[in-house]
Short mmCIF file of C-alpha atoms in Angstrom, two decimals:
data_model
loop_
_atom_site.label_atom_id
_atom_site.label_comp_id
_atom_site.label_asym_id
_atom_site.label_seq_id
_atom_site.Cartn_x
_atom_site.Cartn_y
_atom_site.Cartn_z
CA UNK A 206 72.02 -13.16 25.51
CA UNK A 207 69.13 -15.33 24.33
CA UNK A 208 67.99 -15.78 27.92
CA UNK A 209 67.87 -12.00 28.45
CA UNK A 210 65.78 -11.58 25.30
CA UNK A 211 63.37 -14.29 26.50
CA UNK A 212 63.02 -12.59 29.89
CA UNK A 213 62.41 -9.24 28.23
CA UNK A 214 59.67 -10.70 26.04
CA UNK A 215 58.11 -12.37 29.07
CA UNK A 216 58.11 -9.10 31.04
CA UNK A 217 56.64 -7.17 28.11
CA UNK A 218 53.89 -9.75 27.79
CA UNK A 219 53.11 -9.58 31.50
CA UNK A 220 53.05 -5.80 31.54
CA UNK A 221 50.64 -5.76 28.62
CA UNK A 222 48.28 -8.22 30.28
CA UNK A 223 48.42 -6.32 33.59
CA UNK A 224 47.72 -3.03 31.84
CA UNK A 225 44.70 -4.59 30.13
CA UNK A 226 43.21 -5.45 33.54
CA UNK A 227 43.42 -1.92 34.95
CA UNK A 228 40.36 0.32 34.62
CA UNK A 229 40.81 3.35 32.38
CA UNK A 230 41.56 6.65 34.13
CA UNK A 231 38.57 8.93 34.67
CA UNK A 232 37.75 11.54 32.07
CA UNK A 233 36.98 15.00 33.39
CA UNK A 234 36.01 17.97 31.26
CA UNK A 235 37.28 21.31 32.59
CA UNK A 236 35.69 24.33 30.95
CA UNK A 237 38.20 27.18 31.17
CA UNK A 238 35.49 29.66 30.19
CA UNK A 239 33.75 29.09 33.54
CA UNK A 240 34.65 30.96 36.71
CA UNK A 241 37.51 29.30 38.65
CA UNK A 242 35.14 28.35 41.49
CA UNK A 243 33.00 26.38 39.06
CA UNK A 244 35.43 25.01 36.49
CA UNK A 245 37.15 22.65 38.92
CA UNK A 246 33.99 21.18 40.50
CA UNK A 247 33.97 18.12 38.18
CA UNK A 248 37.25 17.03 39.80
CA UNK A 249 35.55 16.76 43.19
CA UNK A 250 33.24 14.10 41.75
CA UNK A 251 36.19 11.93 40.72
CA UNK A 252 39.02 12.62 43.17
CA UNK A 253 39.38 12.81 46.96
CA UNK A 254 40.12 16.49 47.56
CA UNK A 255 41.73 15.92 50.98
CA UNK A 256 44.10 13.33 49.53
CA UNK A 257 45.07 15.63 46.65
CA UNK A 258 45.65 18.54 49.05
CA UNK A 259 47.93 16.44 51.24
CA UNK A 260 49.81 15.04 48.25
CA UNK A 261 50.31 18.53 46.80
CA UNK A 262 51.56 19.82 50.18
CA UNK A 263 54.09 16.98 50.39
CA UNK A 264 55.34 17.66 46.87
CA UNK A 265 55.69 21.39 47.55
CA UNK A 266 57.51 20.71 50.82
CA UNK A 267 59.88 18.29 49.10
CA UNK A 268 60.65 20.83 46.39
CA UNK A 269 61.25 23.59 48.94
CA UNK A 270 63.60 21.40 51.00
CA UNK A 271 65.46 20.27 47.88
CA UNK A 272 65.93 23.76 46.46
CA UNK A 273 66.25 25.82 49.61
CA UNK A 274 68.04 23.43 51.92
#
């Protein structure tokens, strides 16, 4: 039991140090008062639109297959 607690503390310490090394996620301000064509433009500066489109298509396909057989 003591060994498990030591391992848990070690893993928690490692995860904290790894998290400290990661860069913070980007901050994007989306103004919902702007027209839809304009409000999402800040995302294009931060994210790869093609990658996001492909990822969204895969998620949608997975959901459709799961729920509709």
